[in-house]
Structures are given as C-alpha cells and as structure tokens.
Amino acid sequence: MNHSIRKIYYLARDYVMILLGTAIYAFGFEGFIISNEIVPGGLTGVGSLIYYITKIPVSASYAAFNVLLLILACKILGRRFVINSLFGIISLTFMLMLFEWLLEGKSLVEGEPFMSVVIGGALCGAALGIIFSAGGSTGGTDIVGAMVNKYKNISIGKALLYCDFIIIASSYLIFHDIEKIVFGYVVMISEIYILDQVLNANNQSVQFLIISRKYDEIAACILQDLNRGCTILDGEGGYTKQPAKVIVLLAKKRESNTIFRMIKDIDNKAFISQSVVRGVYGEGFEKIKG
C-alpha cells in the first residue's frame, strides 16, 4: 500500500468512526433523553430548550447555532479548526434528523426516567469518546470553550462545565421542576464518566520494538502517516551475529492496529514486540510532571 492510498485509508477510517459516534449519540439523545423532557448540556441542551418552547426540532437549531459559531470560530480560531469540526457537525445534524424521524419523540424506556437518563448519558459519552478518538468534534460548546480559552485563563474543560451547568439549570424556567434539573446533571455525570473511560482506554501508551530489513521505509511511514517520531538503534543478532536495526516507537494504544497493518504492508516478516508503558511524557504525550 503506497503512501497516498494509506493516507486515504486512515482518513476514511476516521470518518467512519465519526459517523458511528454521531449515530450512537443521536440514538441515545433522541431515544432516552429528550423523549423524557430532560435537558442535557451542550448545544443539544440549548436545542432541547428551544424544542420544548417552540417545537422546532433540535437538529434545526443545532445546525443553525453551529453555523453562527463556525463563522465566529473562523475569525478567532482559524480555518483549520473549522474544517476539523465541520464533518462531525454535519454528521450529527443528519443523525439527529434521522432519529427524530425514526423515533418520533417516543421514549425507548417508558416510565423509568432515571434509567433512561443513565442509559442516554452513557451512550452519548461513549459516542463522544469515539468521535474525539477519531480526531473529530461535534462543535457547539466545544467551539465556545475554545474561544473562551484563547482570551481567558480558563481551561476548555472548565469553560464547557460552566456552560453545561447553566444550560441544564435553565430548564427550570420551562418545567419548574427540580427533579428534571437533577436528571440533567445525572446525564452530564454519566456522559463525562463514560467519555473519560473511552478516551483513557484509547489514550493508553504502548511501546513498539520493530526489527526489519526495511527499517528505513517503516520509519518514513511512521513519520509521514502517523506524524510521530521514532528512534533507530543499532543491534546485532545474538545467534547470527549480523547487524540489525531496531526501531523504537512510542504511540497511543488506539494506533496499534494501524501500526501493525502498516508494518505488514511493508514487511510481513518483520519482528515486532509491543508492550504497555506506564507513562510517556514529552511532545505528543503527557506534559512532564513536577
């Protein structure tokens, strides 16, 4: 597989994962959250508030607000940020429209609002984890958080948390029901917890030791396709006493299958050792502590 084909394959794979993630999100949101009159966080929460007042579908308000936010983001955060967010926004808009039509506002768990919000929050959290792992974004308050972070010394995570608290609390103005606010926060907690679990599983670091006669070609693909650095060490076969090159590569666990496929395409006789590492610090990984 040459470089251009491999790059197209990786891009297509990420887009498929984003599509899958947005489908799961829309299913969880439409089937378990909005159908029980619960307002979650994020822009879908704002869309829910508008829906309960005007009956305008969440997909319509979600798309309209994102268009405005993307125009602002283009000026403040740059065109690249907008391009990275665009596919996820279009995909989620379409999936929301699809499940609005399929479910027609009906709850998939009747008479069990607490169970519904836990299931809905878990599905939405898992979906966001898949989307973020594939390098995608659903826009909305993510854009607001990024813009606030650029001008104020507030992390994106904190900015999003503040936005979500305000959006969920605003549901009291419509329903005058504290229980629905509590359920909204249950959705938020479930979503954050599952999101962290998915991201942490995908962000675990691994170390590869790769021995191959085509080490230079493998190293070039690591640099070009994975956008990661690697180290080439001089080695010697214990039995053959022949010189050998050993590639040392540190990567994220989610990249493992990609790395194995890439090596197999170049040299299916390569010797590969993969091990889990406790912590990796430096560029492309965690910041050095202390």
C-alpha positions as a LaTeX table, in Angstrom:
\begin{tabular}{lrrr}
\hline
Residue & $x$ (\AA) & $y$ (\AA) & $z$ (\AA) \\
\hline
Met1 & 0.00 & 0.00 & 0.00 \\
Asn2 & 1.64 & 3.26 & $-1.08$ \\
His3 & 1.71 & 6.44 & 0.96 \\
Ser4 & $-1.25$ & 8.22 & $-0.72$ \\
Ile5 & $-3.54$ & 5.16 & $-0.56$ \\
Arg6 & $-2.62$ & 4.57 & 3.09 \\
Lys7 & $-3.39$ & 8.19 & 3.93 \\
Ile8 & $-6.82$ & 7.94 & 2.25 \\
Tyr9 & $-7.50$ & 4.72 & 4.16 \\
Tyr10 & $-6.71$ & 6.31 & 7.53 \\
Leu11 & $-8.84$ & 9.36 & 6.71 \\
Ala12 & $-11.77$ & 7.18 & 5.59 \\
Arg13 & $-11.47$ & 5.09 & 8.76 \\
Asp14 & $-11.66$ & 8.22 & 10.94 \\
Tyr15 & $-14.72$ & 9.46 & 9.06 \\
Val16 & $-16.44$ & 6.10 & 9.51 \\
Met17 & $-15.72$ & 6.24 & 13.26 \\
Ile18 & $-17.12$ & 9.79 & 13.46 \\
Leu19 & $-20.26$ & 8.65 & 11.60 \\
Leu20 & $-20.64$ & 5.73 & 14.02 \\
Gly21 & $-20.12$ & 8.03 & 17.02 \\
Thr22 & $-22.69$ & 10.59 & 15.84 \\
Ala23 & $-25.22$ & 7.80 & 15.14 \\
Ile24 & $-24.81$ & 6.44 & 18.70 \\
Tyr25 & $-25.06$ & 9.98 & 20.14 \\
Ala26 & $-28.25$ & 10.79 & 18.23 \\
Phe27 & $-29.81$ & 7.44 & 19.21 \\
Gly28 & $-29.01$ & 7.97 & 22.92 \\
Phe29 & $-30.17$ & 11.59 & 22.85 \\
Glu30 & $-33.43$ & 11.04 & 20.96 \\
Gly31 & $-34.36$ & 7.68 & 22.46 \\
Phe32 & $-33.57$ & 8.28 & 26.13 \\
Ile33 & $-33.04$ & 11.97 & 26.94 \\
Ile34 & $-35.18$ & 14.45 & 25.01 \\
Ser35 & $-38.09$ & 12.00 & 24.90 \\
Asn36 & $-38.20$ & 12.18 & 28.73 \\
Glu37 & $-38.13$ & 16.01 & 28.74 \\
Ile38 & $-34.60$ & 16.15 & 30.13 \\
Val39 & $-32.22$ & 18.96 & 29.15 \\
Pro40 & $-28.58$ & 17.82 & 28.82 \\
Gly41 & $-25.54$ & 20.05 & 28.48 \\
Gly42 & $-24.00$ & 21.34 & 25.28 \\
Leu43 & $-25.65$ & 22.78 & 22.22 \\
Thr44 & $-28.09$ & 19.87 & 22.06 \\
Gly45 & $-29.25$ & 21.08 & 25.50 \\
Val46 & $-29.86$ & 24.56 & 24.10 \\
Gly47 & $-31.71$ & 22.94 & 21.19 \\
Ser48 & $-33.80$ & 20.96 & 23.69 \\
Leu49 & $-34.85$ & 24.16 & 25.49 \\
Ile50 & $-35.91$ & 25.68 & 22.18 \\
Tyr51 & $-37.74$ & 22.47 & 21.22 \\
Tyr52 & $-39.78$ & 22.38 & 24.44 \\
Ile53 & $-40.85$ & 26.00 & 23.92 \\
Thr54 & $-41.35$ & 26.18 & 20.13 \\
Lys55 & $-41.36$ & 22.52 & 18.92 \\
Ile56 & $-38.56$ & 23.41 & 16.47 \\
Pro57 & $-36.55$ & 20.17 & 16.01 \\
Val58 & $-33.23$ & 20.02 & 17.85 \\
Ser59 & $-31.45$ & 19.17 & 14.58 \\
Ala60 & $-32.55$ & 22.51 & 13.06 \\
Ser61 & $-31.48$ & 24.72 & 15.98 \\
Tyr62 & $-28.27$ & 22.69 & 16.43 \\
Ala63 & $-27.32$ & 23.29 & 12.78 \\
Ala64 & $-28.26$ & 27.00 & 12.88 \\
Phe65 & $-26.27$ & 27.75 & 16.05 \\
Asn66 & $-23.25$ & 25.85 & 14.74 \\
Val67 & $-23.24$ & 27.88 & 11.52 \\
Leu68 & $-23.03$ & 31.08 & 13.61 \\
Leu69 & $-20.37$ & 29.62 & 15.90 \\
Leu70 & $-18.28$ & 28.38 & 12.95 \\
Ile71 & $-18.32$ & 31.86 & 11.39 \\
Leu72 & $-17.00$ & 33.29 & 14.67 \\
Ala73 & $-14.51$ & 30.43 & 15.07 \\
Cys74 & $-13.16$ & 31.00 & 11.56 \\
Lys75 & $-12.21$ & 34.56 & 12.52 \\
Ile76 & $-10.99$ & 33.77 & 16.04 \\
Leu77 & $-9.59$ & 30.22 & 15.90 \\
Gly78 & $-8.70$ & 29.88 & 12.22 \\
Arg79 & $-9.90$ & 27.94 & 9.20 \\
Arg80 & $-8.20$ & 24.69 & 10.22 \\
Phe81 & $-10.25$ & 24.41 & 13.43 \\
Val82 & $-13.44$ & 24.93 & 11.40 \\
Ile83 & $-12.52$ & 22.25 & 8.85 \\
Asn84 & $-11.77$ & 19.74 & 11.63 \\
Ser85 & $-15.18$ & 20.41 & 13.22 \\
Leu86 & $-17.28$ & 20.58 & 10.05 \\
Phe87 & $-17.66$ & 16.87 & 9.28 \\
Gly88 & $-18.72$ & 15.99 & 12.84 \\
Ile89 & $-21.29$ & 18.82 & 12.89 \\
Ile90 & $-22.82$ & 17.84 & 9.53 \\
Ser91 & $-22.85$ & 14.17 & 10.52 \\
Leu92 & $-24.52$ & 14.79 & 13.89 \\
Thr93 & $-27.10$ & 17.11 & 12.31 \\
Phe94 & $-28.04$ & 14.39 & 9.82 \\
Met95 & $-28.18$ & 11.68 & 12.52 \\
Leu96 & $-30.38$ & 13.83 & 14.76 \\
Met97 & $-32.77$ & 14.35 & 11.83 \\
Leu98 & $-32.77$ & 10.61 & 11.14 \\
Phe99 & $-33.62$ & 9.56 & 14.71 \\
Glu100 & $-36.16$ & 12.39 & 15.09 \\
Trp101 & $-37.94$ & 10.79 & 12.14 \\
Leu102 & $-37.48$ & 7.16 & 13.25 \\
Leu103 & $-38.40$ & 7.56 & 16.93 \\
Glu104 & $-40.94$ & 10.39 & 16.57 \\
Gly105 & $-40.18$ & 11.69 & 20.07 \\
Lys106 & $-41.03$ & 8.39 & 21.81 \\
Ser107 & $-39.01$ & 7.15 & 24.77 \\
Leu108 & $-37.47$ & 3.70 & 24.45 \\
Val109 & $-37.89$ & 3.10 & 28.21 \\
Glu110 & $-41.36$ & 4.11 & 29.34 \\
Gly111 & $-41.98$ & 5.09 & 32.97 \\
Glu112 & $-38.32$ & 4.84 & 34.03 \\
Pro113 & $-36.85$ & 8.35 & 33.68 \\
Phe114 & $-33.79$ & 7.66 & 35.86 \\
Met115 & $-32.85$ & 4.54 & 33.91 \\
Ser116 & $-33.39$ & 6.47 & 30.68 \\
Val117 & $-31.06$ & 9.31 & 31.60 \\
Val118 & $-28.32$ & 6.93 & 32.78 \\
Ile119 & $-28.52$ & 4.91 & 29.55 \\
Gly120 & $-28.77$ & 8.06 & 27.43 \\
Gly121 & $-25.83$ & 9.72 & 29.18 \\
Ala122 & $-23.71$ & 6.55 & 28.84 \\
Leu123 & $-24.49$ & 6.25 & 25.12 \\
Cys124 & $-23.74$ & 9.93 & 24.48 \\
Gly125 & $-20.49$ & 9.72 & 26.48 \\
Ala126 & $-19.33$ & 6.63 & 24.59 \\
Ala127 & $-20.25$ & 8.31 & 21.32 \\
Leu128 & $-18.24$ & 11.43 & 22.12 \\
Gly129 & $-15.29$ & 9.24 & 23.13 \\
Ile130 & $-15.40$ & 7.53 & 19.72 \\
Ile131 & $-15.68$ & 10.88 & 17.91 \\
Phe132 & $-12.83$ & 12.52 & 19.84 \\
Ser133 & $-10.63$ & 9.42 & 19.47 \\
Ala134 & $-11.05$ & 9.70 & 15.70 \\
Gly135 & $-9.95$ & 13.35 & 15.81 \\
Gly136 & $-13.47$ & 14.69 & 15.28 \\
Ser137 & $-15.59$ & 17.28 & 17.04 \\
Thr138 & $-19.30$ & 17.95 & 17.37 \\
Gly139 & $-18.84$ & 21.72 & 17.55 \\
Gly140 & $-21.32$ & 23.50 & 19.79 \\
Thr141 & $-19.99$ & 24.42 & 23.22 \\
Asp142 & $-16.62$ & 22.91 & 22.21 \\
Ile143 & $-16.22$ & 25.97 & 19.99 \\
Val144 & $-17.34$ & 28.31 & 22.78 \\
Gly145 & $-14.86$ & 26.69 & 25.17 \\
Ala146 & $-12.00$ & 27.02 & 22.68 \\
Met147 & $-12.79$ & 30.70 & 22.10 \\
Val148 & $-13.00$ & 31.44 & 25.85 \\
Asn149 & $-9.73$ & 29.58 & 26.40 \\
Lys150 & $-7.98$ & 31.73 & 23.80 \\
Tyr151 & $-8.69$ & 35.02 & 25.61 \\
Lys152 & $-9.15$ & 33.98 & 29.24 \\
Asn153 & $-7.03$ & 31.83 & 31.55 \\
Ile154 & $-9.80$ & 29.23 & 31.77 \\
Ser155 & $-9.30$ & 25.67 & 30.55 \\
Ile156 & $-11.61$ & 24.34 & 27.84 \\
Gly157 & $-12.87$ & 21.68 & 30.28 \\
Lys158 & $-13.87$ & 24.28 & 32.87 \\
Ala159 & $-15.49$ & 26.51 & 30.26 \\
Leu160 & $-17.59$ & 23.58 & 29.00 \\
Leu161 & $-18.55$ & 22.62 & 32.56 \\
Tyr162 & $-19.77$ & 26.16 & 33.31 \\
Cys163 & $-21.78$ & 26.22 & 30.06 \\
Asp164 & $-23.39$ & 22.85 & 30.83 \\
Phe165 & $-24.37$ & 23.84 & 34.38 \\
Ile166 & $-26.09$ & 27.00 & 33.13 \\
Ile167 & $-27.88$ & 25.22 & 30.25 \\
Ile168 & $-29.21$ & 22.42 & 32.46 \\
Ala169 & $-30.29$ & 24.80 & 35.25 \\
Ser170 & $-32.19$ & 26.86 & 32.65 \\
Ser171 & $-34.69$ & 24.01 & 32.24 \\
Tyr172 & $-36.30$ & 25.15 & 35.50 \\
Leu173 & $-37.64$ & 28.21 & 33.68 \\
Ile174 & $-39.67$ & 25.87 & 31.44 \\
Phe175 & $-40.69$ & 22.93 & 33.65 \\
His176 & $-40.42$ & 24.46 & 37.17 \\
Asp177 & $-39.27$ & 21.01 & 38.27 \\
Ile178 & $-36.10$ & 20.47 & 40.32 \\
Glu179 & $-36.20$ & 16.73 & 39.54 \\
Lys180 & $-35.64$ & 17.38 & 35.82 \\
Ile181 & $-32.59$ & 19.51 & 36.66 \\
Val182 & $-31.22$ & 16.68 & 38.80 \\
Phe183 & $-31.80$ & 14.24 & 35.93 \\
Gly184 & $-29.98$ & 16.66 & 33.62 \\
Tyr185 & $-26.96$ & 16.59 & 35.91 \\
Val186 & $-27.16$ & 12.77 & 36.04 \\
Val187 & $-26.93$ & 12.77 & 32.24 \\
Met188 & $-23.91$ & 15.09 & 32.41 \\
Ile189 & $-22.11$ & 12.96 & 35.04 \\
Ser190 & $-22.81$ & 9.70 & 33.17 \\
Glu191 & $-21.64$ & 11.26 & 29.92 \\
Ile192 & $-18.40$ & 12.63 & 31.41 \\
Tyr193 & $-17.59$ & 9.35 & 33.19 \\
Ile194 & $-18.06$ & 7.14 & 30.12 \\
Leu195 & $-16.31$ & 9.67 & 27.89 \\
Asp196 & $-13.27$ & 9.58 & 30.18 \\
Gln197 & $-13.28$ & 5.77 & 30.22 \\
Val198 & $-13.34$ & 5.56 & 26.42 \\
Leu199 & $-10.68$ & 8.23 & 25.97 \\
Asn200 & $-8.41$ & 6.79 & 28.68 \\
Ala201 & $-8.64$ & 3.35 & 27.09 \\
Asn202 & $-7.69$ & 4.79 & 23.73 \\
Asn203 & $-5.03$ & 7.14 & 25.11 \\
Gln204 & $-3.03$ & 4.43 & 26.90 \\
Ser205 & 0.51 & 4.42 & 25.56 \\
Val206 & 2.39 & 1.47 & 24.09 \\
Gln207 & 5.98 & 0.84 & 23.03 \\
Phe208 & 6.98 & $-0.97$ & 19.85 \\
Leu209 & 10.35 & $-2.56$ & 19.13 \\
Ile210 & 10.48 & $-3.28$ & 15.39 \\
Ile211 & 13.28 & $-5.25$ & 13.73 \\
Ser212 & 13.17 & $-5.24$ & 9.94 \\
Arg213 & 15.49 & $-5.02$ & 6.94 \\
Lys214 & 13.11 & $-2.39$ & 5.58 \\
Tyr215 & 13.52 & $-0.23$ & 8.65 \\
Asp216 & 14.06 & 2.94 & 6.62 \\
Glu217 & 10.74 & 2.54 & 4.78 \\
Ile218 & 8.88 & 1.73 & 8.01 \\
Ala219 & 10.44 & 4.74 & 9.76 \\
Ala220 & 9.42 & 7.00 & 6.85 \\
Cys221 & 5.79 & 5.80 & 7.10 \\
Ile222 & 5.78 & 6.38 & 10.86 \\
Leu223 & 6.89 & 9.96 & 10.31 \\
Gln224 & 4.60 & 10.69 & 7.34 \\
Asp225 & 1.43 & 8.71 & 8.11 \\
Leu226 & 1.34 & 8.64 & 11.90 \\
Asn227 & 3.01 & 12.03 & 12.33 \\
Arg228 & 5.13 & 10.51 & 15.11 \\
Gly229 & 8.83 & 10.37 & 15.72 \\
Cys230 & 10.83 & 7.20 & 16.31 \\
Thr231 & 14.35 & 6.16 & 17.24 \\
Ile232 & 16.55 & 3.77 & 15.24 \\
Leu233 & 19.07 & 1.79 & 17.29 \\
Asp234 & 21.98 & $-0.37$ & 16.14 \\
Gly235 & 21.66 & $-4.00$ & 17.16 \\
Glu236 & 23.22 & $-7.37$ & 16.50 \\
Gly237 & 21.65 & $-10.80$ & 16.17 \\
Gly238 & 22.59 & $-12.95$ & 19.15 \\
Tyr239 & 22.75 & $-16.09$ & 17.01 \\
Thr240 & 23.60 & $-14.80$ & 13.55 \\
Lys241 & 25.94 & $-12.04$ & 14.77 \\
Gln242 & 24.59 & $-10.00$ & 11.86 \\
Pro243 & 23.99 & $-6.25$ & 12.31 \\
Ala244 & 20.34 & $-5.22$ & 12.66 \\
Lys245 & 18.37 & $-2.00$ & 13.03 \\
Val246 & 15.80 & $-1.69$ & 15.80 \\
Ile247 & 13.03 & 0.92 & 15.57 \\
Val248 & 11.76 & 2.16 & 18.94 \\
Leu249 & 8.31 & 3.71 & 18.67 \\
Leu250 & 6.05 & 5.13 & 21.37 \\
Ala251 & 2.40 & 5.55 & 20.36 \\
Lys252 & $-1.16$ & 5.54 & 21.63 \\
Lys253 & $-2.88$ & 2.18 & 22.11 \\
Arg254 & $-5.61$ & 3.20 & 19.63 \\
Glu255 & $-2.92$ & 3.44 & 16.94 \\
Ser256 & $-1.75$ & $-0.15$ & 17.44 \\
Asn257 & $-3.84$ & $-1.78$ & 14.72 \\
Thr258 & $-2.82$ & 0.94 & 12.27 \\
Ile259 & 0.86 & 0.37 & 13.08 \\
Phe260 & 0.59 & $-3.42$ & 12.66 \\
Arg261 & $-1.17$ & $-3.04$ & 9.29 \\
Met262 & 1.38 & $-0.50$ & 8.13 \\
Ile263 & 4.34 & $-2.75$ & 9.03 \\
Lys264 & 2.67 & $-5.80$ & 7.47 \\
Asp265 & 2.16 & $-3.89$ & 4.19 \\
Ile266 & 5.87 & $-3.04$ & 4.08 \\
Asp267 & 7.50 & $-6.17$ & 5.56 \\
Asn268 & 5.34 & $-9.10$ & 6.66 \\
Lys269 & 8.47 & $-10.83$ & 8.03 \\
Ala270 & 9.30 & $-8.03$ & 10.47 \\
Phe271 & 9.82 & $-8.92$ & 14.14 \\
Ile272 & 7.61 & $-6.79$ & 16.40 \\
Ser273 & 7.38 & $-6.51$ & 20.16 \\
Gln274 & 4.57 & $-4.45$ & 21.72 \\
Ser275 & 4.36 & $-3.58$ & 25.42 \\
Val276 & 2.21 & $-1.29$ & 27.54 \\
Val277 & 4.10 & 1.55 & 29.21 \\
Arg278 & 3.02 & 3.19 & 32.46 \\
Gly279 & 3.62 & 6.79 & 31.41 \\
Val280 & 5.06 & 8.67 & 28.46 \\
Tyr281 & 6.00 & 12.32 & 28.85 \\
Gly282 & 7.04 & 14.82 & 26.23 \\
Glu283 & 5.84 & 16.16 & 22.88 \\
Gly284 & 2.77 & 14.31 & 21.60 \\
Phe285 & 2.06 & 12.73 & 25.00 \\
Glu286 & 1.60 & 14.00 & 28.57 \\
Lys287 & 3.38 & 17.07 & 29.90 \\
Ile288 & 6.39 & 16.40 & 32.11 \\
Lys289 & 5.27 & 16.47 & 35.74 \\
Gly290 & 6.93 & 18.38 & 38.54 \\
\hline
\end{tabular}
